[in-house]
């Protein structure tokens, strides 16, 4: 109890962002409990994505709160690792920059979908990535709470949680790509070109920018 009270008393942005994540989850569940519960079915979001597809990928207020919780967890990650990265940008600036990049990519993906007459597939892919980010947030959120409230945990603990966060995202996206393989295989060249240009290239550019 002393540890909990001591950390709440610090009133820092890290703990406030964790409270914000919990608040966003509670509101999202209250607004659309049926859809929220689909996140916890053991099918790698298959049921959730099917429901979103049925609703023609329309976003609602609950989705906004869920995405906000995912952005707050990204802020937490930057807040924890920013001192070790030796970057002149603050965690908030890094979060806003990452959000801008993600939104720009999503808009560009939808634009490509209209041009290539594959808007449904690219909308599904964009929603899959956003949903994977939210799902990994829901799973990893308790571990961030434990890390923040326990000073005895080493940096390795949060590193393992971060690896789990990334692996959950990759697993969900990989599962969806495999599920849509019959649609993608006839256009394998464009799919590989897309992955290299819009998924791998930004990571390489970011690493190059950080290094130099």
PDB file of C-alpha atoms in Angstrom:
ATOM      1  CA  UNK A   1       0.000   0.000   0.000  1.00  0.00           C
ATOM      2  CA  UNK A   2       2.857   2.386   0.796  1.00  0.00           C
ATOM      3  CA  UNK A   3       4.316   1.895  -2.678  1.00  0.00           C
ATOM      4  CA  UNK A   4       0.951   2.617  -4.307  1.00  0.00           C
ATOM      5  CA  UNK A   5       0.356   5.756  -2.244  1.00  0.00           C
ATOM      6  CA  UNK A   6       3.895   6.998  -2.823  1.00  0.00           C
ATOM      7  CA  UNK A   7       3.609   6.650  -6.590  1.00  0.00           C
ATOM      8  CA  UNK A   8       0.186   8.260  -6.766  1.00  0.00           C
ATOM      9  CA  UNK A   9       1.507  11.141  -4.690  1.00  0.00           C
ATOM     10  CA  UNK A  10       4.181  11.870  -7.288  1.00  0.00           C
ATOM     11  CA  UNK A  11       1.374  12.838  -9.680  1.00  0.00           C
ATOM     12  CA  UNK A  12       3.667  12.412 -12.690  1.00  0.00           C
ATOM     13  CA  UNK A  13       2.563  12.230 -16.293  1.00  0.00           C
ATOM     14  CA  UNK A  14       3.425   8.546 -16.578  1.00  0.00           C
ATOM     15  CA  UNK A  15       0.966   7.462 -13.926  1.00  0.00           C
ATOM     16  CA  UNK A  16      -1.660   9.938 -15.128  1.00  0.00           C
ATOM     17  CA  UNK A  17      -1.414   8.446 -18.624  1.00  0.00           C
ATOM     18  CA  UNK A  18      -1.944   4.962 -17.146  1.00  0.00           C
ATOM     19  CA  UNK A  19      -5.041   6.248 -15.366  1.00  0.00           C
ATOM     20  CA  UNK A  20      -6.136   7.720 -18.697  1.00  0.00           C
ATOM     21  CA  UNK A  21      -5.810   4.313 -20.364  1.00  0.00           C
ATOM     22  CA  UNK A  22      -7.997   2.718 -17.712  1.00  0.00           C
ATOM     23  CA  UNK A  23     -10.535   5.527 -18.041  1.00  0.00           C
ATOM     24  CA  UNK A  24     -10.651   5.134 -21.843  1.00  0.00           C
ATOM     25  CA  UNK A  25     -11.184   1.370 -21.537  1.00  0.00           C
ATOM     26  CA  UNK A  26     -14.016   1.779 -19.051  1.00  0.00           C
ATOM     27  CA  UNK A  27     -15.772   4.379 -21.236  1.00  0.00           C
ATOM     28  CA  UNK A  28     -15.309   2.245 -24.377  1.00  0.00           C
ATOM     29  CA  UNK A  29     -16.799  -0.769 -22.601  1.00  0.00           C
ATOM     30  CA  UNK A  30     -19.753   1.262 -21.370  1.00  0.00           C
ATOM     31  CA  UNK A  31     -20.420   2.701 -24.828  1.00  0.00           C
ATOM     32  CA  UNK A  32     -20.274  -0.600 -26.708  1.00  0.00           C
ATOM     33  CA  UNK A  33     -19.892  -3.583 -24.405  1.00  0.00           C
ATOM     34  CA  UNK A  34     -20.738  -6.226 -27.033  1.00  0.00           C
ATOM     35  CA  UNK A  35     -18.014  -5.071 -29.427  1.00  0.00           C
ATOM     36  CA  UNK A  36     -15.542  -4.496 -26.587  1.00  0.00           C
ATOM     37  CA  UNK A  37     -15.979  -8.085 -25.391  1.00  0.00           C
ATOM     38  CA  UNK A  38     -15.052  -9.370 -28.856  1.00  0.00           C
ATOM     39  CA  UNK A  39     -11.477  -8.276 -28.103  1.00  0.00           C
ATOM     40  CA  UNK A  40     -11.214 -11.032 -25.522  1.00  0.00           C
ATOM     41  CA  UNK A  41     -12.325 -13.941 -27.679  1.00  0.00           C
ATOM     42  CA  UNK A  42      -9.420 -16.322 -28.285  1.00  0.00           C
ATOM     43  CA  UNK A  43      -9.446 -15.994 -32.093  1.00  0.00           C
ATOM     44  CA  UNK A  44      -6.843 -13.250 -32.688  1.00  0.00           C
ATOM     45  CA  UNK A  45      -9.579 -10.634 -33.278  1.00  0.00           C
ATOM     46  CA  UNK A  46     -11.266 -12.690 -36.014  1.00  0.00           C
ATOM     47  CA  UNK A  47     -14.726 -12.053 -34.511  1.00  0.00           C
ATOM     48  CA  UNK A  48     -14.008  -8.381 -33.865  1.00  0.00           C
ATOM     49  CA  UNK A  49     -12.758  -7.742 -37.411  1.00  0.00           C
ATOM     50  CA  UNK A  50     -15.715  -9.636 -38.860  1.00  0.00           C
ATOM     51  CA  UNK A  51     -18.023  -7.343 -36.906  1.00  0.00           C
ATOM     52  CA  UNK A  52     -16.164  -4.249 -38.116  1.00  0.00           C
ATOM     53  CA  UNK A  53     -16.377  -5.525 -41.689  1.00  0.00           C
ATOM     54  CA  UNK A  54     -20.109  -6.081 -41.264  1.00  0.00           C
ATOM     55  CA  UNK A  55     -20.400  -2.463 -40.112  1.00  0.00           C
ATOM     56  CA  UNK A  56     -18.375  -1.358 -43.181  1.00  0.00           C
ATOM     57  CA  UNK A  57     -15.419  -0.324 -40.995  1.00  0.00           C
ATOM     58  CA  UNK A  58     -17.272   2.640 -39.529  1.00  0.00           C
ATOM     59  CA  UNK A  59     -15.623   4.075 -36.403  1.00  0.00           C
ATOM     60  CA  UNK A  60     -17.716   5.013 -33.404  1.00  0.00           C
ATOM     61  CA  UNK A  61     -17.106   6.832 -30.132  1.00  0.00           C
ATOM     62  CA  UNK A  62     -15.987   3.646 -28.369  1.00  0.00           C
ATOM     63  CA  UNK A  63     -13.315   3.138 -31.035  1.00  0.00           C
ATOM     64  CA  UNK A  64     -12.003   6.648 -30.417  1.00  0.00           C
ATOM     65  CA  UNK A  65     -11.511   5.892 -26.710  1.00  0.00           C
ATOM     66  CA  UNK A  66      -9.819   2.569 -27.524  1.00  0.00           C
ATOM     67  CA  UNK A  67      -7.421   4.197 -29.981  1.00  0.00           C
ATOM     68  CA  UNK A  68      -6.710   6.914 -27.416  1.00  0.00           C
ATOM     69  CA  UNK A  69      -5.746   4.231 -24.890  1.00  0.00           C
ATOM     70  CA  UNK A  70      -3.338   2.758 -27.470  1.00  0.00           C
ATOM     71  CA  UNK A  71      -1.743   6.175 -28.042  1.00  0.00           C
ATOM     72  CA  UNK A  72      -1.339   6.598 -24.281  1.00  0.00           C
ATOM     73  CA  UNK A  73       0.481   3.260 -24.040  1.00  0.00           C
ATOM     74  CA  UNK A  74       2.814   4.459 -26.817  1.00  0.00           C
ATOM     75  CA  UNK A  75       3.411   7.578 -24.721  1.00  0.00           C
ATOM     76  CA  UNK A  76       4.266   5.316 -21.768  1.00  0.00           C
ATOM     77  CA  UNK A  77       6.802   3.425 -23.867  1.00  0.00           C
ATOM     78  CA  UNK A  78       8.475   6.630 -25.019  1.00  0.00           C
ATOM     79  CA  UNK A  79       8.381   8.005 -21.466  1.00  0.00           C
ATOM     80  CA  UNK A  80      10.222   4.946 -20.164  1.00  0.00           C
ATOM     81  CA  UNK A  81      12.787   4.650 -22.954  1.00  0.00           C
ATOM     82  CA  UNK A  82      13.327   8.281 -24.001  1.00  0.00           C
ATOM     83  CA  UNK A  83      16.175   8.932 -21.498  1.00  0.00           C
ATOM     84  CA  UNK A  84      18.077   5.953 -22.945  1.00  0.00           C
ATOM     85  CA  UNK A  85      17.482   6.881 -26.598  1.00  0.00           C
ATOM     86  CA  UNK A  86      19.370  10.180 -26.444  1.00  0.00           C
ATOM     87  CA  UNK A  87      16.737  11.948 -28.579  1.00  0.00           C
ATOM     88  CA  UNK A  88      16.080  15.673 -28.257  1.00  0.00           C
ATOM     89  CA  UNK A  89      12.326  15.207 -28.623  1.00  0.00           C
ATOM     90  CA  UNK A  90      10.133  14.821 -25.540  1.00  0.00           C
ATOM     91  CA  UNK A  91       7.951  11.700 -25.056  1.00  0.00           C
ATOM     92  CA  UNK A  92       4.877  13.780 -25.924  1.00  0.00           C
ATOM     93  CA  UNK A  93       6.518  15.061 -29.119  1.00  0.00           C
ATOM     94  CA  UNK A  94       7.560  11.518 -30.054  1.00  0.00           C
ATOM     95  CA  UNK A  95       4.005  10.300 -29.455  1.00  0.00           C
ATOM     96  CA  UNK A  96       2.504  13.083 -31.564  1.00  0.00           C
ATOM     97  CA  UNK A  97       5.064  12.420 -34.314  1.00  0.00           C
ATOM     98  CA  UNK A  98       4.280   8.691 -34.277  1.00  0.00           C
ATOM     99  CA  UNK A  99       0.545   9.425 -34.333  1.00  0.00           C
ATOM    100  CA  UNK A 100       0.998  11.722 -37.325  1.00  0.00           C
ATOM    101  CA  UNK A 101       3.000   9.066 -39.175  1.00  0.00           C
ATOM    102  CA  UNK A 102       0.410   6.355 -38.429  1.00  0.00           C
ATOM    103  CA  UNK A 103      -2.519   8.542 -39.533  1.00  0.00           C
ATOM    104  CA  UNK A 104      -0.665   9.600 -42.696  1.00  0.00           C
ATOM    105  CA  UNK A 105       0.082   5.974 -43.548  1.00  0.00           C
ATOM    106  CA  UNK A 106      -3.533   4.984 -42.996  1.00  0.00           C
ATOM    107  CA  UNK A 107      -4.842   7.809 -45.202  1.00  0.00           C
ATOM    108  CA  UNK A 108      -2.315   6.924 -47.897  1.00  0.00           C
ATOM    109  CA  UNK A 109      -3.288   3.239 -47.706  1.00  0.00           C
ATOM    110  CA  UNK A 110      -6.968   4.077 -48.165  1.00  0.00           C
ATOM    111  CA  UNK A 111      -6.046   6.373 -51.088  1.00  0.00           C
ATOM    112  CA  UNK A 112      -4.119   3.519 -52.727  1.00  0.00           C
ATOM    113  CA  UNK A 113      -7.147   1.306 -52.148  1.00  0.00           C
ATOM    114  CA  UNK A 114      -9.365   3.656 -54.129  1.00  0.00           C
ATOM    115  CA  UNK A 115      -6.845   3.880 -56.960  1.00  0.00           C
ATOM    116  CA  UNK A 116      -6.300   0.109 -57.143  1.00  0.00           C
ATOM    117  CA  UNK A 117      -9.963  -0.813 -56.652  1.00  0.00           C
ATOM    118  CA  UNK A 118      -9.055  -2.766 -53.509  1.00  0.00           C
ATOM    119  CA  UNK A 119     -10.458  -0.375 -50.939  1.00  0.00           C
ATOM    120  CA  UNK A 120     -12.152  -3.128 -48.924  1.00  0.00           C
ATOM    121  CA  UNK A 121      -8.939  -5.112 -48.455  1.00  0.00           C
ATOM    122  CA  UNK A 122      -6.868  -2.068 -47.504  1.00  0.00           C
ATOM    123  CA  UNK A 123      -9.522  -0.787 -45.117  1.00  0.00           C
ATOM    124  CA  UNK A 124      -9.514  -4.235 -43.492  1.00  0.00           C
ATOM    125  CA  UNK A 125      -5.718  -4.115 -43.237  1.00  0.00           C
ATOM    126  CA  UNK A 126      -5.762  -0.612 -41.723  1.00  0.00           C
ATOM    127  CA  UNK A 127      -8.436  -1.593 -39.183  1.00  0.00           C
ATOM    128  CA  UNK A 128      -6.489  -4.776 -38.398  1.00  0.00           C
ATOM    129  CA  UNK A 129      -3.376  -2.774 -37.519  1.00  0.00           C
ATOM    130  CA  UNK A 130      -5.336  -0.324 -35.357  1.00  0.00           C
ATOM    131  CA  UNK A 131      -7.191  -3.184 -33.644  1.00  0.00           C
ATOM    132  CA  UNK A 132      -3.948  -5.086 -33.015  1.00  0.00           C
ATOM    133  CA  UNK A 133      -2.513  -1.984 -31.361  1.00  0.00           C
ATOM    134  CA  UNK A 134      -5.580  -1.661 -29.127  1.00  0.00           C
ATOM    135  CA  UNK A 135      -5.633  -5.383 -28.297  1.00  0.00           C
ATOM    136  CA  UNK A 136      -1.954  -5.426 -27.332  1.00  0.00           C
ATOM    137  CA  UNK A 137      -2.657  -2.353 -25.163  1.00  0.00           C
ATOM    138  CA  UNK A 138      -5.451  -4.189 -23.348  1.00  0.00           C
ATOM    139  CA  UNK A 139      -3.172  -7.172 -22.707  1.00  0.00           C
ATOM    140  CA  UNK A 140      -0.038  -5.249 -21.668  1.00  0.00           C
ATOM    141  CA  UNK A 141      -1.724  -2.478 -19.688  1.00  0.00           C
ATOM    142  CA  UNK A 142      -1.664  -4.402 -16.338  1.00  0.00           C
ATOM    143  CA  UNK A 143       2.072  -5.055 -16.732  1.00  0.00           C
ATOM    144  CA  UNK A 144       2.745  -1.324 -17.141  1.00  0.00           C
ATOM    145  CA  UNK A 145       0.799  -0.703 -13.921  1.00  0.00           C
ATOM    146  CA  UNK A 146       2.847  -3.346 -12.083  1.00  0.00           C
ATOM    147  CA  UNK A 147       6.106  -1.887 -13.421  1.00  0.00           C
ATOM    148  CA  UNK A 148       5.202   1.640 -12.403  1.00  0.00           C
ATOM    149  CA  UNK A 149       4.107   0.675  -8.886  1.00  0.00           C
ATOM    150  CA  UNK A 150       7.056  -1.590  -8.113  1.00  0.00           C
ATOM    151  CA  UNK A 151      10.469   0.031  -7.862  1.00  0.00           C
ATOM    152  CA  UNK A 152      12.151  -3.351  -7.405  1.00  0.00           C
ATOM    153  CA  UNK A 153      11.468  -4.469 -10.982  1.00  0.00           C
ATOM    154  CA  UNK A 154      14.376  -4.141 -13.374  1.00  0.00           C
ATOM    155  CA  UNK A 155      14.363  -2.584 -16.831  1.00  0.00           C
ATOM    156  CA  UNK A 156      14.347  -6.135 -18.240  1.00  0.00           C
ATOM    157  CA  UNK A 157      10.753  -6.553 -17.064  1.00  0.00           C
ATOM    158  CA  UNK A 158       9.429  -3.702 -19.185  1.00  0.00           C
ATOM    159  CA  UNK A 159      11.631  -4.836 -22.091  1.00  0.00           C
ATOM    160  CA  UNK A 160       9.908  -8.242 -22.009  1.00  0.00           C
ATOM    161  CA  UNK A 161       6.522  -6.500 -21.903  1.00  0.00           C
ATOM    162  CA  UNK A 162       7.521  -4.381 -24.904  1.00  0.00           C
ATOM    163  CA  UNK A 163       8.554  -7.528 -26.806  1.00  0.00           C
ATOM    164  CA  UNK A 164       5.186  -9.068 -25.908  1.00  0.00           C
ATOM    165  CA  UNK A 165       3.457  -5.893 -27.135  1.00  0.00           C
ATOM    166  CA  UNK A 166       5.233  -6.102 -30.516  1.00  0.00           C
ATOM    167  CA  UNK A 167       4.723  -9.878 -30.872  1.00  0.00           C
ATOM    168  CA  UNK A 168       0.969  -9.571 -30.264  1.00  0.00           C
ATOM    169  CA  UNK A 169       0.736  -6.957 -33.007  1.00  0.00           C
ATOM    170  CA  UNK A 170       2.729  -9.089 -35.449  1.00  0.00           C
ATOM    171  CA  UNK A 171       0.734 -12.222 -34.616  1.00  0.00           C
ATOM    172  CA  UNK A 172      -2.622 -10.551 -35.278  1.00  0.00           C
ATOM    173  CA  UNK A 173      -1.473  -8.881 -38.496  1.00  0.00           C
ATOM    174  CA  UNK A 174       0.228 -12.092 -39.674  1.00  0.00           C
ATOM    175  CA  UNK A 175      -2.905 -14.107 -38.952  1.00  0.00           C
ATOM    176  CA  UNK A 176      -5.045 -11.693 -40.956  1.00  0.00           C
ATOM    177  CA  UNK A 177      -2.593 -11.729 -43.876  1.00  0.00           C
ATOM    178  CA  UNK A 178      -2.671 -15.541 -43.844  1.00  0.00           C
ATOM    179  CA  UNK A 179      -6.475 -15.483 -43.704  1.00  0.00           C
ATOM    180  CA  UNK A 180      -6.549 -13.247 -46.806  1.00  0.00           C
ATOM    181  CA  UNK A 181      -3.791 -15.168 -48.621  1.00  0.00           C
ATOM    182  CA  UNK A 182      -6.043 -16.235 -51.514  1.00  0.00           C
ATOM    183  CA  UNK A 183      -6.770 -12.573 -52.211  1.00  0.00           C
ATOM    184  CA  UNK A 184      -3.154 -11.477 -51.841  1.00  0.00           C
ATOM    185  CA  UNK A 185      -1.334 -14.239 -53.759  1.00  0.00           C
ATOM    186  CA  UNK A 186      -2.461 -13.129 -57.244  1.00  0.00           C
ATOM    187  CA  UNK A 187      -1.018  -9.703 -56.430  1.00  0.00           C
ATOM    188  CA  UNK A 188       2.054 -10.879 -54.506  1.00  0.00           C
ATOM    189  CA  UNK A 189       4.408  -8.439 -56.268  1.00  0.00           C
ATOM    190  CA  UNK A 190       2.362  -5.390 -55.249  1.00  0.00           C
ATOM    191  CA  UNK A 191       1.938  -6.778 -51.749  1.00  0.00           C
ATOM    192  CA  UNK A 192       5.715  -7.162 -51.280  1.00  0.00           C
ATOM    193  CA  UNK A 193       6.253  -3.702 -52.789  1.00  0.00           C
ATOM    194  CA  UNK A 194       3.709  -2.273 -50.363  1.00  0.00           C
ATOM    195  CA  UNK A 195       5.294  -3.976 -47.318  1.00  0.00           C
ATOM    196  CA  UNK A 196       8.776  -2.799 -48.286  1.00  0.00           C
ATOM    197  CA  UNK A 197       7.768   0.796 -49.059  1.00  0.00           C
ATOM    198  CA  UNK A 198       5.187   1.525 -46.344  1.00  0.00           C
ATOM    199  CA  UNK A 199       6.067  -0.867 -43.520  1.00  0.00           C
ATOM    200  CA  UNK A 200       9.797  -1.600 -43.621  1.00  0.00           C
ATOM    201  CA  UNK A 201      11.124   1.624 -45.195  1.00  0.00           C
ATOM    202  CA  UNK A 202       9.738   3.966 -42.459  1.00  0.00           C
ATOM    203  CA  UNK A 203      11.412   1.813 -39.789  1.00  0.00           C
ATOM    204  CA  UNK A 204      14.751   1.935 -41.614  1.00  0.00           C
ATOM    205  CA  UNK A 205      14.434   5.699 -42.130  1.00  0.00           C
ATOM    206  CA  UNK A 206      13.588   6.168 -38.450  1.00  0.00           C
ATOM    207  CA  UNK A 207      16.588   4.099 -37.331  1.00  0.00           C
ATOM    208  CA  UNK A 208      18.867   6.003 -39.727  1.00  0.00           C
ATOM    209  CA  UNK A 209      17.552   9.333 -38.434  1.00  0.00           C
ATOM    210  CA  UNK A 210      18.089   8.206 -34.827  1.00  0.00           C
ATOM    211  CA  UNK A 211      21.639   6.998 -35.522  1.00  0.00           C
ATOM    212  CA  UNK A 212      22.801  10.104 -37.348  1.00  0.00           C
TER     213      UNK A 212
END
